[in-house]
PDB file of C-alpha atoms in Angstrom:
ATOM      1  CA  MET G 698       0.000   0.000   0.000  1.00 45.00           C
ATOM      2  CA  GLU G 699       1.261   3.467  -0.908  1.00 44.00           C
ATOM      3  CA  PRO G 700       2.583   5.573   2.019  1.00 43.00           C
ATOM      4  CA  LYS G 701       0.126   8.411   1.310  1.00 44.00           C
ATOM      5  CA  LEU G 702      -2.842   6.051   1.466  1.00 44.00           C
ATOM      6  CA  THR G 703      -1.584   4.453   4.666  1.00 47.00           C
ATOM      7  CA  HIS G 704      -1.199   7.915   6.217  1.00 47.00           C
ATOM      8  CA  LEU G 705      -4.712   8.854   5.111  1.00 48.00           C
ATOM      9  CA  CYS G 706      -6.207   5.761   6.711  1.00 48.00           C
ATOM     10  CA  TYR G 707      -4.217   6.363   9.897  1.00 44.00           C
ATOM     11  CA  CYS G 708      -5.577   9.896  10.159  1.00 44.00           C
ATOM     12  CA  LEU G 709      -9.108   8.675   9.604  1.00 48.00           C
ATOM     13  CA  LEU G 710      -8.677   6.089  12.332  1.00 44.00           C
ATOM     14  CA  LEU G 711      -7.772   8.901  14.717  1.00 39.00           C
ATOM     15  CA  PHE G 712     -10.793  11.035  13.878  1.00 42.00           C
ATOM     16  CA  LEU G 713     -13.418   8.312  13.370  1.00 47.00           C
ATOM     17  CA  PRO G 714     -13.095   6.049  16.437  1.00 40.00           C
ATOM     18  CA  LEU G 715     -16.767   5.167  16.874  1.00 40.00           C
ATOM     19  CA  LEU G 716     -17.602   3.749  13.468  1.00 44.00           C
ATOM     20  CA  CYS G 717     -20.445   1.290  13.065  1.00 49.00           C
ATOM     21  CA  GLN G 718     -20.906   0.533  16.750  1.00 41.00           C
ATOM     22  CA  SER G 719     -23.646  -1.840  17.824  1.00 35.00           C
ATOM     23  CA  THR G 720     -25.695   1.025  19.285  1.00 34.00           C
ATOM     24  CA  ILE G 721     -26.653   4.382  17.860  1.00 36.00           C
ATOM     25  CA  ALA G 722     -24.641   7.256  19.249  1.00 39.00           C
ATOM     26  CA  LYS G 723     -26.141   9.771  21.646  1.00 41.00           C
ATOM     27  CA  PRO G 724     -27.520  12.971  20.130  1.00 40.00           C
ATOM     28  CA  SER G 725     -24.823  15.338  18.942  1.00 42.00           C
ATOM     29  CA  SER G 726     -24.062  18.810  20.244  1.00 46.00           C
ATOM     30  CA  SER G 727     -25.139  20.582  17.050  1.00 46.00           C
ATOM     31  CA  PRO G 728     -27.667  23.412  17.307  1.00 52.00           C
ATOM     32  CA  ASN G 729     -30.487  21.071  16.270  1.00 61.00           C
ATOM     33  CA  PRO G 730     -29.309  17.495  16.858  1.00 61.00           C
ATOM     34  CA  SER G 731     -32.723  15.917  16.304  1.00 81.00           C
ATOM     35  CA  SER G 732     -32.934  17.567  12.879  1.00 85.00           C
ATOM     36  CA  SER G 733     -29.489  16.235  11.953  1.00 88.00           C
ATOM     37  CA  ILE G 734     -30.353  12.709  13.098  1.00 92.00           C
ATOM     38  CA  ASN G 735     -33.661  12.826  11.244  1.00 94.00           C
ATOM     39  CA  PHE G 736     -31.797  13.890   8.108  1.00 95.00           C
ATOM     40  CA  ILE G 737     -29.491  10.871   8.422  1.00 96.00           C
ATOM     41  CA  VAL G 738     -32.378   8.481   9.067  1.00 96.00           C
ATOM     42  CA  SER G 739     -34.300   9.868   6.106  1.00 95.00           C
ATOM     43  CA  SER G 740     -31.249   9.717   3.830  1.00 96.00           C
ATOM     44  CA  CYS G 741     -30.442   6.146   4.849  1.00 97.00           C
ATOM     45  CA  ARG G 742     -33.816   4.983   3.538  1.00 96.00           C
ATOM     46  CA  VAL G 743     -32.308   4.839   0.052  1.00 96.00           C
ATOM     47  CA  THR G 744     -29.729   2.297   1.234  1.00 97.00           C
ATOM     48  CA  ARG G 745     -30.093  -1.457   1.305  1.00 97.00           C
ATOM     49  CA  TYR G 746     -28.906  -1.794   4.913  1.00 97.00           C
ATOM     50  CA  GLN G 747     -30.695   1.068   6.590  1.00 97.00           C
ATOM     51  CA  THR G 748     -30.056   0.179  10.235  1.00 96.00           C
ATOM     52  CA  LEU G 749     -26.340  -0.220   9.590  1.00 97.00           C
ATOM     53  CA  CYS G 750     -26.324   3.067   7.706  1.00 97.00           C
ATOM     54  CA  VAL G 751     -27.796   4.992  10.635  1.00 96.00           C
ATOM     55  CA  LYS G 752     -25.491   3.294  13.152  1.00 95.00           C
ATOM     56  CA  CYS G 753     -22.435   4.242  11.124  1.00 95.00           C
ATOM     57  CA  LEU G 754     -23.382   7.871  10.576  1.00 96.00           C
ATOM     58  CA  ALA G 755     -25.314   8.964  13.683  1.00 94.00           C
ATOM     59  CA  ALA G 756     -22.117   9.680  15.624  1.00 93.00           C
ATOM     60  CA  PHE G 757     -21.238  12.375  13.063  1.00 94.00           C
ATOM     61  CA  ALA G 758     -24.596  14.156  12.970  1.00 93.00           C
ATOM     62  CA  ASP G 759     -23.078  17.400  14.250  1.00 91.00           C
ATOM     63  CA  LYS G 760     -20.663  17.393  11.314  1.00 91.00           C
ATOM     64  CA  ILE G 761     -23.151  16.244   8.683  1.00 93.00           C
ATOM     65  CA  ARG G 762     -26.108  18.367   9.816  1.00 89.00           C
ATOM     66  CA  ARG G 763     -28.277  18.528   6.677  1.00 90.00           C
ATOM     67  CA  ASN G 764     -25.498  18.740   4.088  1.00 91.00           C
ATOM     68  CA  GLU G 765     -25.796  16.051   1.408  1.00 92.00           C
ATOM     69  CA  ASN G 766     -22.214  16.417   0.250  1.00 91.00           C
ATOM     70  CA  GLN G 767     -20.931  16.092   3.818  1.00 93.00           C
ATOM     71  CA  LEU G 768     -23.169  13.074   4.334  1.00 95.00           C
ATOM     72  CA  ALA G 769     -21.668  11.343   1.301  1.00 95.00           C
ATOM     73  CA  GLN G 770     -18.120  12.294   2.323  1.00 94.00           C
ATOM     74  CA  THR G 771     -18.648  10.945   5.841  1.00 96.00           C
ATOM     75  CA  ALA G 772     -20.122   7.713   4.491  1.00 97.00           C
ATOM     76  CA  LEU G 773     -17.038   7.263   2.323  1.00 96.00           C
ATOM     77  CA  ALA G 774     -14.706   8.032   5.229  1.00 95.00           C
ATOM     78  CA  VAL G 775     -16.481   5.452   7.383  1.00 96.00           C
ATOM     79  CA  THR G 776     -16.215   2.923   4.586  1.00 96.00           C
ATOM     80  CA  LEU G 777     -12.532   3.604   3.997  1.00 96.00           C
ATOM     81  CA  VAL G 778     -11.675   2.999   7.647  1.00 95.00           C
ATOM     82  CA  ARG G 779     -13.685  -0.234   7.781  1.00 95.00           C
ATOM     83  CA  VAL G 780     -12.053  -1.576   4.603  1.00 96.00           C
ATOM     84  CA  GLN G 781      -8.609  -0.588   5.892  1.00 95.00           C
ATOM     85  CA  SER G 782      -9.237  -2.471   9.140  1.00 95.00           C
ATOM     86  CA  THR G 783     -10.506  -5.538   7.300  1.00 96.00           C
ATOM     87  CA  THR G 784      -7.568  -5.507   4.884  1.00 95.00           C
ATOM     88  CA  ILE G 785      -5.123  -5.523   7.792  1.00 95.00           C
ATOM     89  CA  TYR G 786      -6.993  -8.368   9.487  1.00 94.00           C
ATOM     90  CA  VAL G 787      -7.177 -10.501   6.345  1.00 93.00           C
ATOM     91  CA  GLY G 788      -3.512  -9.857   5.622  1.00 92.00           C
ATOM     92  CA  LYS G 789      -2.554 -11.292   9.001  1.00 91.00           C
ATOM     93  CA  LEU G 790      -4.296 -14.546   8.124  1.00 88.00           C
ATOM     94  CA  THR G 791      -1.627 -15.296   5.516  1.00 86.00           C
ATOM     95  CA  LYS G 792       0.653 -15.960   8.486  1.00 86.00           C
ATOM     96  CA  ALA G 793      -1.823 -18.099  10.389  1.00 80.00           C
ATOM     97  CA  ARG G 794      -0.632 -21.474  11.610  1.00 77.00           C
ATOM     98  CA  ARG G 795      -1.735 -24.561   9.699  1.00 81.00           C
ATOM     99  CA  ILE G 796      -3.213 -22.488   6.872  1.00 86.00           C
ATOM    100  CA  LYS G 797      -3.577 -24.631   3.758  1.00 87.00           C
ATOM    101  CA  ARG G 798      -1.893 -23.698   0.512  1.00 89.00           C
ATOM    102  CA  ARG G 799      -5.223 -23.186  -1.222  1.00 89.00           C
ATOM    103  CA  GLU G 800      -6.444 -20.988   1.636  1.00 90.00           C
ATOM    104  CA  TYR G 801      -3.221 -18.997   1.573  1.00 91.00           C
ATOM    105  CA  LEU G 802      -3.619 -18.194  -2.115  1.00 92.00           C
ATOM    106  CA  ALA G 803      -7.275 -17.228  -1.652  1.00 92.00           C
ATOM    107  CA  VAL G 804      -6.389 -14.956   1.269  1.00 93.00           C
ATOM    108  CA  LYS G 805      -3.581 -13.352  -0.720  1.00 93.00           C
ATOM    109  CA  ASP G 806      -5.926 -12.632  -3.644  1.00 94.00           C
ATOM    110  CA  CYS G 807      -8.482 -11.258  -1.216  1.00 95.00           C
ATOM    111  CA  VAL G 808      -5.953  -8.823   0.261  1.00 95.00           C
ATOM    112  CA  GLU G 809      -5.081  -7.602  -3.235  1.00 96.00           C
ATOM    113  CA  ASN G 810      -8.748  -7.060  -4.085  1.00 96.00           C
ATOM    114  CA  LEU G 811      -9.393  -5.200  -0.855  1.00 96.00           C
ATOM    115  CA  GLY G 812      -6.296  -3.092  -1.477  1.00 96.00           C
ATOM    116  CA  ASP G 813      -7.559  -2.157  -4.925  1.00 96.00           C
ATOM    117  CA  GLY G 814     -10.907  -1.231  -3.424  1.00 96.00           C
ATOM    118  CA  LEU G 815      -9.171   0.866  -0.802  1.00 96.00           C
ATOM    119  CA  GLU G 816      -7.408   2.837  -3.518  1.00 96.00           C
ATOM    120  CA  MET G 817     -10.732   3.448  -5.277  1.00 96.00           C
ATOM    121  CA  LEU G 818     -12.362   4.674  -2.077  1.00 96.00           C
ATOM    122  CA  ALA G 819      -9.473   7.021  -1.259  1.00 95.00           C
ATOM    123  CA  GLN G 820      -9.623   8.378  -4.794  1.00 95.00           C
ATOM    124  CA  SER G 821     -13.390   8.823  -4.473  1.00 95.00           C
ATOM    125  CA  MET G 822     -12.990  10.814  -1.267  1.00 93.00           C
ATOM    126  CA  ARG G 823     -10.489  13.157  -2.870  1.00 92.00           C
ATOM    127  CA  GLU G 824     -12.755  13.659  -5.874  1.00 93.00           C
ATOM    128  CA  LEU G 825     -15.882  14.275  -3.799  1.00 91.00           C
ATOM    129  CA  LYS G 826     -14.086  17.002  -1.868  1.00 88.00           C
ATOM    130  CA  GLN G 827     -13.399  18.691  -5.191  1.00 86.00           C
ATOM    131  CA  VAL G 828     -17.060  18.558  -6.179  1.00 81.00           C
ATOM    132  CA  GLY G 829     -17.928  21.451  -3.906  1.00 65.00           C
ATOM    133  CA  ARG G 830     -15.095  23.491  -5.373  1.00 69.00           C
ATOM    134  CA  SER G 831     -16.304  23.192  -8.945  1.00 57.00           C
ATOM    135  CA  GLY G 832     -18.141  26.479  -8.602  1.00 59.00           C
ATOM    136  CA  ARG G 833     -20.631  27.164 -11.342  1.00 64.00           C
ATOM    137  CA  ASP G 834     -19.012  24.801 -13.813  1.00 77.00           C
ATOM    138  CA  ARG G 835     -21.844  22.274 -14.044  1.00 80.00           C
ATOM    139  CA  ASP G 836     -20.019  20.008 -16.491  1.00 83.00           C
ATOM    140  CA  GLU G 837     -17.046  19.627 -14.149  1.00 85.00           C
ATOM    141  CA  PHE G 838     -19.386  19.156 -11.192  1.00 84.00           C
ATOM    142  CA  LEU G 839     -21.251  16.300 -12.886  1.00 88.00           C
ATOM    143  CA  TRP G 840     -18.053  14.778 -14.258  1.00 90.00           C
ATOM    144  CA  ARG G 841     -16.524  14.564 -10.796  1.00 90.00           C
ATOM    145  CA  LEU G 842     -19.706  13.081  -9.357  1.00 92.00           C
ATOM    146  CA  SER G 843     -19.708  10.465 -12.120  1.00 93.00           C
ATOM    147  CA  ASN G 844     -16.115   9.572 -11.247  1.00 95.00           C
ATOM    148  CA  VAL G 845     -17.046   9.080  -7.601  1.00 96.00           C
ATOM    149  CA  GLU G 846     -19.971   6.823  -8.492  1.00 96.00           C
ATOM    150  CA  THR G 847     -17.786   4.728 -10.791  1.00 97.00           C
ATOM    151  CA  TRP G 848     -14.953   4.320  -8.294  1.00 97.00           C
ATOM    152  CA  VAL G 849     -17.134   3.451  -5.309  1.00 98.00           C
ATOM    153  CA  SER G 850     -18.949   0.891  -7.457  1.00 97.00           C
ATOM    154  CA  ALA G 851     -15.572  -0.559  -8.467  1.00 97.00           C
ATOM    155  CA  ALA G 852     -14.566  -0.784  -4.797  1.00 97.00           C
ATOM    156  CA  LEU G 853     -17.734  -2.741  -4.022  1.00 97.00           C
ATOM    157  CA  THR G 854     -16.951  -5.116  -6.881  1.00 97.00           C
ATOM    158  CA  ASP G 855     -13.411  -5.622  -5.555  1.00 96.00           C
ATOM    159  CA  GLU G 856     -14.778  -6.492  -2.114  1.00 95.00           C
ATOM    160  CA  THR G 857     -17.245  -9.072  -3.387  1.00 93.00           C
ATOM    161  CA  THR G 858     -14.588 -10.533  -5.696  1.00 95.00           C
ATOM    162  CA  CYS G 859     -12.467 -11.120  -2.600  1.00 92.00           C
ATOM    163  CA  LEU G 860     -14.747 -13.983  -1.602  1.00 90.00           C
ATOM    164  CA  ASP G 861     -14.648 -15.733  -4.988  1.00 89.00           C
ATOM    165  CA  GLY G 862     -11.514 -17.664  -4.066  1.00 87.00           C
ATOM    166  CA  PHE G 863     -13.344 -19.305  -1.181  1.00 87.00           C
ATOM    167  CA  ASP G 864     -16.130 -20.844  -3.263  1.00 87.00           C
ATOM    168  CA  GLY G 865     -16.872 -24.508  -2.709  1.00 82.00           C
ATOM    169  CA  LYS G 866     -17.135 -26.746   0.350  1.00 81.00           C
ATOM    170  CA  VAL G 867     -13.468 -27.652   0.063  1.00 73.00           C
ATOM    171  CA  MET G 868     -12.674 -24.138   1.311  1.00 82.00           C
ATOM    172  CA  ASP G 869     -15.037 -24.271   4.277  1.00 81.00           C
ATOM    173  CA  GLY G 870     -13.332 -23.685   7.592  1.00 86.00           C
ATOM    174  CA  VAL G 871     -12.290 -21.127  10.186  1.00 85.00           C
ATOM    175  CA  VAL G 872     -10.351 -18.959   7.722  1.00 88.00           C
ATOM    176  CA  LYS G 873     -13.224 -18.695   5.257  1.00 88.00           C
ATOM    177  CA  SER G 874     -15.740 -17.999   8.011  1.00 90.00           C
ATOM    178  CA  ALA G 875     -13.632 -15.250   9.588  1.00 89.00           C
ATOM    179  CA  ILE G 876     -12.988 -13.513   6.286  1.00 92.00           C
ATOM    180  CA  ARG G 877     -16.526 -13.833   5.001  1.00 92.00           C
ATOM    181  CA  ARG G 878     -18.016 -12.248   8.116  1.00 93.00           C
ATOM    182  CA  ARG G 879     -15.795  -9.178   7.848  1.00 94.00           C
ATOM    183  CA  VAL G 880     -15.890  -8.788   4.087  1.00 95.00           C
ATOM    184  CA  VAL G 881     -19.671  -9.067   3.985  1.00 96.00           C
ATOM    185  CA  HIS G 882     -19.818  -6.296   6.582  1.00 96.00           C
ATOM    186  CA  VAL G 883     -17.570  -3.893   4.660  1.00 96.00           C
ATOM    187  CA  ALA G 884     -19.399  -4.695   1.430  1.00 97.00           C
ATOM    188  CA  ARG G 885     -22.646  -3.652   3.088  1.00 97.00           C
ATOM    189  CA  VAL G 886     -21.086  -0.439   4.398  1.00 97.00           C
ATOM    190  CA  THR G 887     -19.726   0.269   0.909  1.00 98.00           C
ATOM    191  CA  SER G 888     -23.102  -0.483  -0.657  1.00 98.00           C
ATOM    192  CA  ASN G 889     -24.696   2.047   1.669  1.00 98.00           C
ATOM    193  CA  ALA G 890     -22.076   4.667   0.841  1.00 97.00           C
ATOM    194  CA  LEU G 891     -22.640   4.104  -2.872  1.00 97.00           C
ATOM    195  CA  ALA G 892     -26.387   4.530  -2.434  1.00 97.00           C
ATOM    196  CA  LEU G 893     -25.861   7.848  -0.657  1.00 97.00           C
ATOM    197  CA  VAL G 894     -23.427   9.027  -3.330  1.00 96.00           C
ATOM    198  CA  ASN G 895     -25.912   8.030  -6.048  1.00 95.00           C
ATOM    199  CA  ARG G 896     -28.680   9.898  -4.209  1.00 94.00           C
ATOM    200  CA  PHE G 897     -26.535  13.017  -4.002  1.00 92.00           C
ATOM    201  CA  ALA G 898     -25.634  12.755  -7.677  1.00 90.00           C
ATOM    202  CA  ALA G 899     -29.213  12.108  -8.821  1.00 89.00           C
ATOM    203  CA  ARG G 900     -30.471  15.242  -7.076  1.00 83.00           C
ATOM    204  CA  HIS G 901     -27.975  17.362  -9.033  1.00 77.00           C
ATOM    205  CA  LYS G 902     -28.297  15.657 -12.417  1.00 74.00           C
ATOM    206  CA  SER G 903     -31.987  16.368 -12.788  1.00 63.00           C
TER     207      SER G 903
END
């Protein structure tokens, strides 16, 4: 992984310590916390995993408020941190004791796929930050939004591809179970982020 990307993920880990907890965070200290939470709940209705969406974003209501761009950026930041954490975990499994050769190769491919997805997500975050700086240039605005949609979608594909190497009963076991649980989770978080990005884009394309 490139040093810049590693540094980015490290910084996000410092500033986003409460991601996707099992309980929804307490109301924020924003001027109208209930309004911010309601905005998140309403926005998450477009996602496939609505409860997970709210749990991941409620802690940042004071930052998101009712800003669609900030909502999408936060969703991507949450996703990036979760994928980074999962990539590190899966990578450690290549050194697990008694891991079979076939499992080792599948894990290695999975790490590469997750790494590719991580790059796409980091690139998407950088591009989405530029969206608000496009000014009145509508063509540039829409072009950047299209890039974000494409890259987040590619990241989701990379994550699901990670599990392809574990197809078949011959691969069943502790390694497959541990990886599947975590990868399915990050794929759901990514799916939610993509839905929120698509919602933001759709509102500006019409």
